[in-house]
Amino acid sequence: MQAIWKGAVSFGLVHVPVKMYASTEDKDITLRMLHREYKEPIQYRRTCPKCEQEVPWSDIVKGYEYKEGHYVTFEQQELEDLVSETSREIRIIDFVDLSEIDPIYFQKTYYLSPEETGQHAYMLLVNALESTQKIGVAHVTIRQKSSLAAVRVIDGVLSLVTMFYAEEFRDRSQIPNLPDKEKVDRRELDMAKMLIEQLTANFEPEKYRDEYKARLRRAIEDKMEGKEVKPANDEKTANVLDLMDALQASLKQLKPFDETDKDSKPSNRRAASRTKRTGA
């Protein structure tokens, strides 16, 4: 794997020299844009609308539009000079419980590996985080972009998860058509809770598949063999208009729980899955 960042994790006066690696890889199937008639890839050029000429990278600067049509510009070196010395540092500010952070804050996960000189400090931080069940909230700059981050242990490996700052979230008042708070029908609520219980299972990420990518791969193979591409065979859902009817119909599709124990909490797939694995 190619390291994409090199620096150190710091907390207090402790420095842990590390290298950063992407924890995921793009598995998407790439489709290029072609001219329908000639089947040639479409090209994109950097052109200036004023001189109508293609502009080389050496003549491009970055600018901020402070009012329409007016910019302040920055040379690349000016932007690099704004990056502080701590840009090569994952500086942990606080240690918190993971449960305190809403998943909406998380962006992308990276693995951190120790430099040879920092292996002892690396393992010390891994064990300390595991023992205290804490994660570190840190500041980090990756490719000139400052970000909030969480430093945590995943399967014995230090990882860094970039996070959004609170100011980056839109106010919920901007969301259209949000309903006013109203009392929910108790029977509908009980049915909804029962349906959730029936659909509850252990989270097993390996069982989830990108169905669209699989269909696209099959379609590519069919096209290469001159076969007709078959459309997705989605199951049609019944047009149930009444909410209670929809809840009841959903429950009927699932394995019914013991009718003699209606007042007790219905068994769920998590318990069934656990029993199946343990052989109990």
PDB file of C-alpha atoms in Angstrom:
ATOM      1  CA  MET A   1       0.000   0.000   0.000  1.00  0.00           C
ATOM      2  CA  GLN A   2       1.130   3.537  -0.753  1.00  0.00           C
ATOM      3  CA  ALA A   3       1.222   5.933   2.201  1.00  0.00           C
ATOM      4  CA  ILE A   4      -0.792   9.098   1.535  1.00  0.00           C
ATOM      5  CA  TRP A   5       0.346  11.092   4.594  1.00  0.00           C
ATOM      6  CA  LYS A   6       3.234  11.041   7.022  1.00  0.00           C
ATOM      7  CA  GLY A   7       3.329  12.727  10.397  1.00  0.00           C
ATOM      8  CA  ALA A   8       2.623  11.982  14.037  1.00  0.00           C
ATOM      9  CA  VAL A   9      -0.225  11.418  16.460  1.00  0.00           C
ATOM     10  CA  SER A  10       0.234  13.641  19.506  1.00  0.00           C
ATOM     11  CA  PHE A  11      -1.523  13.792  22.866  1.00  0.00           C
ATOM     12  CA  GLY A  12      -0.049  15.870  25.653  1.00  0.00           C
ATOM     13  CA  LEU A  13       3.701  15.765  25.080  1.00  0.00           C
ATOM     14  CA  VAL A  14       3.619  12.272  23.562  1.00  0.00           C
ATOM     15  CA  HIS A  15       4.353  11.941  19.830  1.00  0.00           C
ATOM     16  CA  VAL A  16       3.671   8.761  17.856  1.00  0.00           C
ATOM     17  CA  PRO A  17       5.232   8.933  14.352  1.00  0.00           C
ATOM     18  CA  VAL A  18       2.879   7.300  11.844  1.00  0.00           C
ATOM     19  CA  LYS A  19       2.089   6.849   8.176  1.00  0.00           C
ATOM     20  CA  MET A  20      -1.483   7.034   6.875  1.00  0.00           C
ATOM     21  CA  TYR A  21      -3.059   4.580   4.429  1.00  0.00           C
ATOM     22  CA  ALA A  22      -6.501   4.502   2.823  1.00  0.00           C
ATOM     23  CA  SER A  23      -8.625   1.828   4.501  1.00  0.00           C
ATOM     24  CA  THR A  24     -10.923   1.347   1.494  1.00  0.00           C
ATOM     25  CA  GLU A  25     -10.522   1.110  -2.270  1.00  0.00           C
ATOM     26  CA  ASP A  26     -12.824   2.137  -5.076  1.00  0.00           C
ATOM     27  CA  LYS A  27     -14.519  -0.949  -6.514  1.00  0.00           C
ATOM     28  CA  ASP A  28     -16.884   0.962  -8.801  1.00  0.00           C
ATOM     29  CA  ILE A  29     -17.113  -0.016 -12.453  1.00  0.00           C
ATOM     30  CA  THR A  30     -15.911   2.958 -14.484  1.00  0.00           C
ATOM     31  CA  LEU A  31     -17.980   4.004 -17.481  1.00  0.00           C
ATOM     32  CA  ARG A  32     -16.492   6.605 -19.830  1.00  0.00           C
ATOM     33  CA  MET A  33     -18.458   9.217 -21.763  1.00  0.00           C
ATOM     34  CA  LEU A  34     -18.304   8.518 -25.521  1.00  0.00           C
ATOM     35  CA  HIS A  35     -19.547  10.163 -28.683  1.00  0.00           C
ATOM     36  CA  ARG A  36     -22.541   8.023 -29.635  1.00  0.00           C
ATOM     37  CA  GLU A  37     -21.624   7.995 -33.366  1.00  0.00           C
ATOM     38  CA  TYR A  38     -17.852   7.419 -33.284  1.00  0.00           C
ATOM     39  CA  LYS A  39     -17.522   5.687 -29.882  1.00  0.00           C
ATOM     40  CA  GLU A  40     -14.608   7.965 -29.001  1.00  0.00           C
ATOM     41  CA  PRO A  41     -14.004   9.286 -25.440  1.00  0.00           C
ATOM     42  CA  ILE A  42     -15.146  12.850 -24.806  1.00  0.00           C
ATOM     43  CA  GLN A  43     -12.274  15.181 -23.889  1.00  0.00           C
ATOM     44  CA  TYR A  44     -12.378  18.065 -21.432  1.00  0.00           C
ATOM     45  CA  ARG A  45     -10.093  21.050 -21.807  1.00  0.00           C
ATOM     46  CA  ARG A  46      -9.276  23.907 -19.434  1.00  0.00           C
ATOM     47  CA  THR A  47     -10.296  26.929 -21.485  1.00  0.00           C
ATOM     48  CA  CYS A  48     -10.658  30.612 -20.680  1.00  0.00           C
ATOM     49  CA  PRO A  49     -14.001  32.061 -21.874  1.00  0.00           C
ATOM     50  CA  LYS A  50     -12.352  35.453 -22.503  1.00  0.00           C
ATOM     51  CA  CYS A  51      -9.448  34.437 -24.754  1.00  0.00           C
ATOM     52  CA  GLU A  52     -11.062  31.130 -25.783  1.00  0.00           C
ATOM     53  CA  GLN A  53      -7.695  29.402 -25.468  1.00  0.00           C
ATOM     54  CA  GLU A  54      -6.696  26.264 -23.567  1.00  0.00           C
ATOM     55  CA  VAL A  55      -4.910  27.268 -20.346  1.00  0.00           C
ATOM     56  CA  PRO A  56      -1.832  25.311 -19.133  1.00  0.00           C
ATOM     57  CA  TRP A  57      -1.560  24.416 -15.453  1.00  0.00           C
ATOM     58  CA  SER A  58       1.307  26.895 -15.046  1.00  0.00           C
ATOM     59  CA  ASP A  59      -1.090  29.781 -15.816  1.00  0.00           C
ATOM     60  CA  ILE A  60      -3.809  28.712 -13.392  1.00  0.00           C
ATOM     61  CA  VAL A  61      -4.277  30.292  -9.958  1.00  0.00           C
ATOM     62  CA  LYS A  62      -6.973  29.809  -7.340  1.00  0.00           C
ATOM     63  CA  GLY A  63      -9.370  32.607  -6.498  1.00  0.00           C
ATOM     64  CA  TYR A  64     -12.165  33.547  -4.122  1.00  0.00           C
ATOM     65  CA  GLU A  65     -15.164  35.396  -5.587  1.00  0.00           C
ATOM     66  CA  TYR A  66     -15.982  38.059  -2.972  1.00  0.00           C
ATOM     67  CA  LYS A  67     -18.644  39.567  -5.232  1.00  0.00           C
ATOM     68  CA  GLU A  68     -19.934  38.603  -8.646  1.00  0.00           C
ATOM     69  CA  GLY A  69     -17.116  38.736 -11.188  1.00  0.00           C
ATOM     70  CA  HIS A  70     -14.509  39.988  -8.671  1.00  0.00           C
ATOM     71  CA  TYR A  71     -11.839  37.707  -7.227  1.00  0.00           C
ATOM     72  CA  VAL A  72      -8.861  37.742  -4.920  1.00  0.00           C
ATOM     73  CA  THR A  73      -6.279  35.257  -6.202  1.00  0.00           C
ATOM     74  CA  PHE A  74      -3.703  33.032  -4.519  1.00  0.00           C
ATOM     75  CA  GLU A  75      -0.550  31.477  -5.894  1.00  0.00           C
ATOM     76  CA  GLN A  76       0.073  27.880  -4.820  1.00  0.00           C
ATOM     77  CA  GLN A  77       3.016  28.936  -2.646  1.00  0.00           C
ATOM     78  CA  GLU A  78       0.834  31.468  -0.814  1.00  0.00           C
ATOM     79  CA  LEU A  79      -1.620  28.718   0.096  1.00  0.00           C
ATOM     80  CA  GLU A  80       1.187  26.420   1.213  1.00  0.00           C
ATOM     81  CA  ASP A  81       2.583  29.195   3.424  1.00  0.00           C
ATOM     82  CA  LEU A  82      -0.758  29.337   5.260  1.00  0.00           C
ATOM     83  CA  VAL A  83      -0.359  25.720   6.381  1.00  0.00           C
ATOM     84  CA  SER A  84       1.089  25.627   9.907  1.00  0.00           C
ATOM     85  CA  GLU A  85       3.867  23.376  11.118  1.00  0.00           C
ATOM     86  CA  THR A  86       1.260  21.279  12.935  1.00  0.00           C
ATOM     87  CA  SER A  87      -0.167  20.191   9.566  1.00  0.00           C
ATOM     88  CA  ARG A  88       2.011  17.091   9.878  1.00  0.00           C
ATOM     89  CA  GLU A  89       0.433  16.281  13.188  1.00  0.00           C
ATOM     90  CA  ILE A  90      -2.741  14.534  14.285  1.00  0.00           C
ATOM     91  CA  ARG A  91      -3.212  16.543  17.463  1.00  0.00           C
ATOM     92  CA  ILE A  92      -5.592  14.899  19.921  1.00  0.00           C
ATOM     93  CA  ILE A  93      -7.501  17.511  21.906  1.00  0.00           C
ATOM     94  CA  ASP A  94      -9.944  15.392  23.919  1.00  0.00           C
ATOM     95  CA  PHE A  95     -10.727  11.765  24.680  1.00  0.00           C
ATOM     96  CA  VAL A  96     -14.417  10.820  24.557  1.00  0.00           C
ATOM     97  CA  ASP A  97     -16.706   7.787  24.402  1.00  0.00           C
ATOM     98  CA  LEU A  98     -17.485   6.654  20.848  1.00  0.00           C
ATOM     99  CA  SER A  99     -21.183   6.498  21.723  1.00  0.00           C
ATOM    100  CA  GLU A 100     -21.166  10.282  22.247  1.00  0.00           C
ATOM    101  CA  ILE A 101     -20.480  10.945  18.542  1.00  0.00           C
ATOM    102  CA  ASP A 102     -23.401  10.765  16.133  1.00  0.00           C
ATOM    103  CA  PRO A 103     -22.429   8.801  12.958  1.00  0.00           C
ATOM    104  CA  ILE A 104     -23.509  11.819  10.861  1.00  0.00           C
ATOM    105  CA  TYR A 105     -20.141  13.401  11.725  1.00  0.00           C
ATOM    106  CA  PHE A 106     -18.019  10.630  10.189  1.00  0.00           C
ATOM    107  CA  GLN A 107     -16.544  10.945   6.684  1.00  0.00           C
ATOM    108  CA  LYS A 108     -13.724   8.576   5.701  1.00  0.00           C
ATOM    109  CA  THR A 109     -11.548   6.085   7.557  1.00  0.00           C
ATOM    110  CA  TYR A 110      -7.768   5.716   7.232  1.00  0.00           C
ATOM    111  CA  TYR A 111      -5.346   3.233   8.795  1.00  0.00           C
ATOM    112  CA  LEU A 112      -2.297   4.464  10.705  1.00  0.00           C
ATOM    113  CA  SER A 113       0.882   2.414  10.855  1.00  0.00           C
ATOM    114  CA  PRO A 114       3.900   3.192  13.076  1.00  0.00           C
ATOM    115  CA  GLU A 115       7.272   4.340  11.891  1.00  0.00           C
ATOM    116  CA  GLU A 116      10.061   1.988  13.032  1.00  0.00           C
ATOM    117  CA  THR A 117      11.111   4.434  15.734  1.00  0.00           C
ATOM    118  CA  GLY A 118       7.556   4.782  17.056  1.00  0.00           C
ATOM    119  CA  GLN A 119       6.355   1.190  17.418  1.00  0.00           C
ATOM    120  CA  HIS A 120       6.521   1.208  21.237  1.00  0.00           C
ATOM    121  CA  ALA A 121       4.549   4.465  21.518  1.00  0.00           C
ATOM    122  CA  TYR A 122       2.109   3.198  18.884  1.00  0.00           C
ATOM    123  CA  MET A 123       1.282   0.040  20.849  1.00  0.00           C
ATOM    124  CA  LEU A 124       1.079   2.047  24.054  1.00  0.00           C
ATOM    125  CA  LEU A 125      -1.630   4.267  22.528  1.00  0.00           C
ATOM    126  CA  VAL A 126      -3.464   1.233  21.061  1.00  0.00           C
ATOM    127  CA  ASN A 127      -3.571  -0.499  24.440  1.00  0.00           C
ATOM    128  CA  ALA A 128      -4.476   2.688  26.324  1.00  0.00           C
ATOM    129  CA  LEU A 129      -7.435   3.380  24.003  1.00  0.00           C
ATOM    130  CA  GLU A 130      -8.619  -0.232  24.216  1.00  0.00           C
ATOM    131  CA  SER A 131      -8.310  -0.294  28.009  1.00  0.00           C
ATOM    132  CA  THR A 132     -10.172   2.963  28.550  1.00  0.00           C
ATOM    133  CA  GLN A 133     -12.712   2.351  25.737  1.00  0.00           C
ATOM    134  CA  LYS A 134     -12.066   5.908  24.534  1.00  0.00           C
ATOM    135  CA  ILE A 135     -11.367   7.562  21.195  1.00  0.00           C
ATOM    136  CA  GLY A 136      -9.343  10.700  20.582  1.00  0.00           C
ATOM    137  CA  VAL A 137     -10.893  13.794  18.996  1.00  0.00           C
ATOM    138  CA  ALA A 138      -8.190  15.503  16.957  1.00  0.00           C
ATOM    139  CA  HIS A 139      -7.337  18.143  14.379  1.00  0.00           C
ATOM    140  CA  VAL A 140      -5.576  17.061  11.168  1.00  0.00           C
ATOM    141  CA  THR A 141      -4.692  18.639   7.813  1.00  0.00           C
ATOM    142  CA  ILE A 142      -4.686  16.318   4.791  1.00  0.00           C
ATOM    143  CA  ARG A 143      -3.847  17.757   1.375  1.00  0.00           C
ATOM    144  CA  GLN A 144      -4.314  21.333   2.597  1.00  0.00           C
ATOM    145  CA  LYS A 145      -7.777  20.585   4.004  1.00  0.00           C
ATOM    146  CA  SER A 146      -8.219  20.954   7.734  1.00  0.00           C
ATOM    147  CA  SER A 147     -10.535  18.447   9.338  1.00  0.00           C
ATOM    148  CA  LEU A 148     -11.823  17.270  12.652  1.00  0.00           C
ATOM    149  CA  ALA A 149     -10.964  13.610  13.215  1.00  0.00           C
ATOM    150  CA  ALA A 150     -11.470  10.652  15.518  1.00  0.00           C
ATOM    151  CA  VAL A 151      -8.502   8.462  16.445  1.00  0.00           C
ATOM    152  CA  ARG A 152      -9.672   4.979  17.418  1.00  0.00           C
ATOM    153  CA  VAL A 153      -8.608   1.336  17.399  1.00  0.00           C
ATOM    154  CA  ILE A 154     -10.048  -1.069  14.794  1.00  0.00           C
ATOM    155  CA  ASP A 155      -8.963  -4.714  15.124  1.00  0.00           C
ATOM    156  CA  GLY A 156      -5.803  -3.732  16.969  1.00  0.00           C
ATOM    157  CA  VAL A 157      -4.862  -1.033  14.426  1.00  0.00           C
ATOM    158  CA  LEU A 158      -4.883   2.713  15.003  1.00  0.00           C
ATOM    159  CA  SER A 159      -7.266   4.418  12.607  1.00  0.00           C
ATOM    160  CA  LEU A 160      -8.223   7.980  11.826  1.00  0.00           C
ATOM    161  CA  VAL A 161     -11.760   8.909  10.798  1.00  0.00           C
ATOM    162  CA  THR A 162     -12.167  12.369   9.304  1.00  0.00           C
ATOM    163  CA  MET A 163     -15.211  14.232  10.623  1.00  0.00           C
ATOM    164  CA  PHE A 164     -17.316  17.240   9.736  1.00  0.00           C
ATOM    165  CA  TYR A 165     -17.158  20.362  11.875  1.00  0.00           C
ATOM    166  CA  ALA A 166     -20.455  21.372  13.488  1.00  0.00           C
ATOM    167  CA  GLU A 167     -20.540  24.544  11.378  1.00  0.00           C
ATOM    168  CA  GLU A 168     -20.656  22.442   8.201  1.00  0.00           C
ATOM    169  CA  PHE A 169     -24.117  21.089   8.944  1.00  0.00           C
ATOM    170  CA  ARG A 170     -27.155  22.851   7.565  1.00  0.00           C
ATOM    171  CA  ASP A 171     -29.789  24.005  10.024  1.00  0.00           C
ATOM    172  CA  ARG A 172     -32.719  21.590  10.126  1.00  0.00           C
ATOM    173  CA  SER A 173     -35.061  24.557   9.556  1.00  0.00           C
ATOM    174  CA  GLN A 174     -33.882  24.494   5.914  1.00  0.00           C
ATOM    175  CA  ILE A 175     -35.361  21.033   5.383  1.00  0.00           C
ATOM    176  CA  PRO A 176     -38.686  21.305   3.515  1.00  0.00           C
ATOM    177  CA  ASN A 177     -41.914  19.524   4.460  1.00  0.00           C
ATOM    178  CA  LEU A 178     -40.893  18.450   7.951  1.00  0.00           C
ATOM    179  CA  PRO A 179     -44.079  17.434   9.809  1.00  0.00           C
ATOM    180  CA  ASP A 180     -45.052  19.079  13.080  1.00  0.00           C
ATOM    181  CA  LYS A 181     -44.784  16.938  16.184  1.00  0.00           C
ATOM    182  CA  GLU A 182     -48.019  15.098  16.693  1.00  0.00           C
ATOM    183  CA  LYS A 183     -49.301  12.249  18.808  1.00  0.00           C
ATOM    184  CA  VAL A 184     -48.787   8.866  17.211  1.00  0.00           C
ATOM    185  CA  ASP A 185     -51.533   6.265  17.292  1.00  0.00           C
ATOM    186  CA  ARG A 186     -50.599   3.788  20.040  1.00  0.00           C
ATOM    187  CA  ARG A 187     -51.657   0.716  18.035  1.00  0.00           C
ATOM    188  CA  GLU A 188     -49.616   1.841  15.014  1.00  0.00           C
ATOM    189  CA  LEU A 189     -46.630   2.513  17.267  1.00  0.00           C
ATOM    190  CA  ASP A 190     -46.862  -0.950  18.848  1.00  0.00           C
ATOM    191  CA  MET A 191     -47.051  -2.552  15.407  1.00  0.00           C
ATOM    192  CA  ALA A 192     -44.077  -0.531  14.153  1.00  0.00           C
ATOM    193  CA  LYS A 193     -42.018  -1.537  17.201  1.00  0.00           C
ATOM    194  CA  MET A 194     -42.997  -5.163  16.672  1.00  0.00           C
ATOM    195  CA  LEU A 195     -41.918  -4.986  13.022  1.00  0.00           C
ATOM    196  CA  ILE A 196     -38.572  -3.483  14.034  1.00  0.00           C
ATOM    197  CA  GLU A 197     -38.050  -6.267  16.581  1.00  0.00           C
ATOM    198  CA  GLN A 198     -38.849  -8.916  13.965  1.00  0.00           C
ATOM    199  CA  LEU A 199     -36.335  -7.371  11.526  1.00  0.00           C
ATOM    200  CA  THR A 200     -33.597  -6.920  14.129  1.00  0.00           C
ATOM    201  CA  ALA A 201     -30.364  -8.846  13.449  1.00  0.00           C
ATOM    202  CA  ASN A 202     -26.653  -8.708  14.167  1.00  0.00           C
ATOM    203  CA  PHE A 203     -24.742  -6.351  11.899  1.00  0.00           C
ATOM    204  CA  GLU A 204     -22.688  -8.522   9.545  1.00  0.00           C
ATOM    205  CA  PRO A 205     -21.194  -6.187   6.898  1.00  0.00           C
ATOM    206  CA  GLU A 206     -20.022  -9.023   4.651  1.00  0.00           C
ATOM    207  CA  LYS A 207     -23.616 -10.074   3.900  1.00  0.00           C
ATOM    208  CA  TYR A 208     -24.467  -6.763   2.198  1.00  0.00           C
ATOM    209  CA  ARG A 209     -23.734  -6.599  -1.527  1.00  0.00           C
ATOM    210  CA  ASP A 210     -23.763  -3.882  -4.177  1.00  0.00           C
ATOM    211  CA  GLU A 211     -26.575  -5.342  -6.274  1.00  0.00           C
ATOM    212  CA  TYR A 212     -26.410  -2.616  -8.922  1.00  0.00           C
ATOM    213  CA  LYS A 213     -22.700  -3.247  -9.531  1.00  0.00           C
ATOM    214  CA  ALA A 214     -23.365  -6.975  -9.923  1.00  0.00           C
ATOM    215  CA  ARG A 215     -26.134  -6.288 -12.458  1.00  0.00           C
ATOM    216  CA  LEU A 216     -23.896  -3.823 -14.323  1.00  0.00           C
ATOM    217  CA  ARG A 217     -21.077  -6.381 -14.507  1.00  0.00           C
ATOM    218  CA  ARG A 218     -23.486  -8.977 -15.913  1.00  0.00           C
ATOM    219  CA  ALA A 219     -24.801  -6.416 -18.414  1.00  0.00           C
ATOM    220  CA  ILE A 220     -21.238  -5.653 -19.583  1.00  0.00           C
ATOM    221  CA  GLU A 221     -20.570  -9.369 -20.102  1.00  0.00           C
ATOM    222  CA  ASP A 222     -23.861  -9.757 -22.003  1.00  0.00           C
ATOM    223  CA  LYS A 223     -23.007  -6.777 -24.241  1.00  0.00           C
ATOM    224  CA  MET A 224     -19.553  -8.216 -24.957  1.00  0.00           C
ATOM    225  CA  GLU A 225     -21.177 -11.512 -25.986  1.00  0.00           C
ATOM    226  CA  GLY A 226     -23.790  -9.755 -28.113  1.00  0.00           C
ATOM    227  CA  LYS A 227     -26.656 -10.716 -25.816  1.00  0.00           C
ATOM    228  CA  GLU A 228     -29.647  -8.578 -24.929  1.00  0.00           C
ATOM    229  CA  VAL A 229     -29.379  -6.811 -21.582  1.00  0.00           C
ATOM    230  CA  LYS A 230     -32.108  -7.888 -19.183  1.00  0.00           C
ATOM    231  CA  PRO A 231     -33.684  -5.221 -16.961  1.00  0.00           C
ATOM    232  CA  ALA A 232     -33.579  -5.531 -13.183  1.00  0.00           C
ATOM    233  CA  ASN A 233     -36.164  -8.000 -11.935  1.00  0.00           C
ATOM    234  CA  ASP A 234     -37.417  -6.058  -8.928  1.00  0.00           C
ATOM    235  CA  GLU A 235     -40.227  -7.416  -6.831  1.00  0.00           C
ATOM    236  CA  LYS A 236     -43.298  -5.228  -7.099  1.00  0.00           C
ATOM    237  CA  THR A 237     -44.622  -4.057  -3.773  1.00  0.00           C
ATOM    238  CA  ALA A 238     -48.318  -4.069  -3.035  1.00  0.00           C
ATOM    239  CA  ASN A 239     -50.014  -0.695  -3.148  1.00  0.00           C
ATOM    240  CA  VAL A 240     -51.090  -0.488   0.503  1.00  0.00           C
ATOM    241  CA  LEU A 241     -52.578   2.893   1.294  1.00  0.00           C
ATOM    242  CA  ASP A 242     -53.551   2.458   4.947  1.00  0.00           C
ATOM    243  CA  LEU A 243     -50.622   2.640   7.388  1.00  0.00           C
ATOM    244  CA  MET A 244     -52.045   0.024   9.756  1.00  0.00           C
ATOM    245  CA  ASP A 245     -52.701  -2.321   6.822  1.00  0.00           C
ATOM    246  CA  ALA A 246     -49.103  -1.831   5.664  1.00  0.00           C
ATOM    247  CA  LEU A 247     -47.760  -2.682   9.133  1.00  0.00           C
ATOM    248  CA  GLN A 248     -49.942  -5.773   9.414  1.00  0.00           C
ATOM    249  CA  ALA A 249     -49.053  -6.956   5.897  1.00  0.00           C
ATOM    250  CA  SER A 250     -45.345  -6.473   6.660  1.00  0.00           C
ATOM    251  CA  LEU A 251     -45.598  -8.595   9.800  1.00  0.00           C
ATOM    252  CA  LYS A 252     -47.449 -11.336   7.923  1.00  0.00           C
ATOM    253  CA  GLN A 253     -44.506 -11.630   5.500  1.00  0.00           C
ATOM    254  CA  LEU A 254     -42.218 -12.467   8.417  1.00  0.00           C
ATOM    255  CA  LYS A 255     -42.081 -15.665  10.438  1.00  0.00           C
ATOM    256  CA  PRO A 256     -44.888 -15.386  13.014  1.00  0.00           C
ATOM    257  CA  PHE A 257     -43.902 -15.426  16.662  1.00  0.00           C
ATOM    258  CA  ASP A 258     -45.594 -17.612  19.263  1.00  0.00           C
ATOM    259  CA  GLU A 259     -49.290 -16.639  19.302  1.00  0.00           C
ATOM    260  CA  THR A 260     -49.564 -17.879  22.903  1.00  0.00           C
ATOM    261  CA  ASP A 261     -47.095 -15.229  24.016  1.00  0.00           C
ATOM    262  CA  LYS A 262     -48.591 -12.120  22.428  1.00  0.00           C
ATOM    263  CA  ASP A 263     -47.932  -9.946  25.459  1.00  0.00           C
ATOM    264  CA  SER A 264     -44.235 -10.777  25.613  1.00  0.00           C
ATOM    265  CA  LYS A 265     -41.492  -9.275  23.519  1.00  0.00           C
ATOM    266  CA  PRO A 266     -41.336 -11.117  20.177  1.00  0.00           C
ATOM    267  CA  SER A 267     -38.253 -13.175  19.450  1.00  0.00           C
ATOM    268  CA  ASN A 268     -35.953 -11.534  16.938  1.00  0.00           C
ATOM    269  CA  ARG A 269     -33.483 -12.626  14.338  1.00  0.00           C
ATOM    270  CA  ARG A 270     -30.545 -11.596  16.503  1.00  0.00           C
ATOM    271  CA  ALA A 271     -31.419 -14.251  19.079  1.00  0.00           C
ATOM    272  CA  ALA A 272     -32.056 -16.810  16.342  1.00  0.00           C
ATOM    273  CA  SER A 273     -28.757 -15.995  14.686  1.00  0.00           C
ATOM    274  CA  ARG A 274     -26.891 -16.248  17.981  1.00  0.00           C
ATOM    275  CA  THR A 275     -28.522 -19.635  18.743  1.00  0.00           C
ATOM    276  CA  LYS A 276     -27.646 -20.933  15.292  1.00  0.00           C
ATOM    277  CA  ARG A 277     -23.979 -19.970  15.652  1.00  0.00           C
ATOM    278  CA  THR A 278     -23.543 -21.352  19.164  1.00  0.00           C
ATOM    279  CA  GLY A 279     -25.535 -24.507  18.459  1.00  0.00           C
ATOM    280  CA  ALA A 280     -27.596 -23.914  21.621  1.00  0.00           C
TER     281      ALA A 280
END
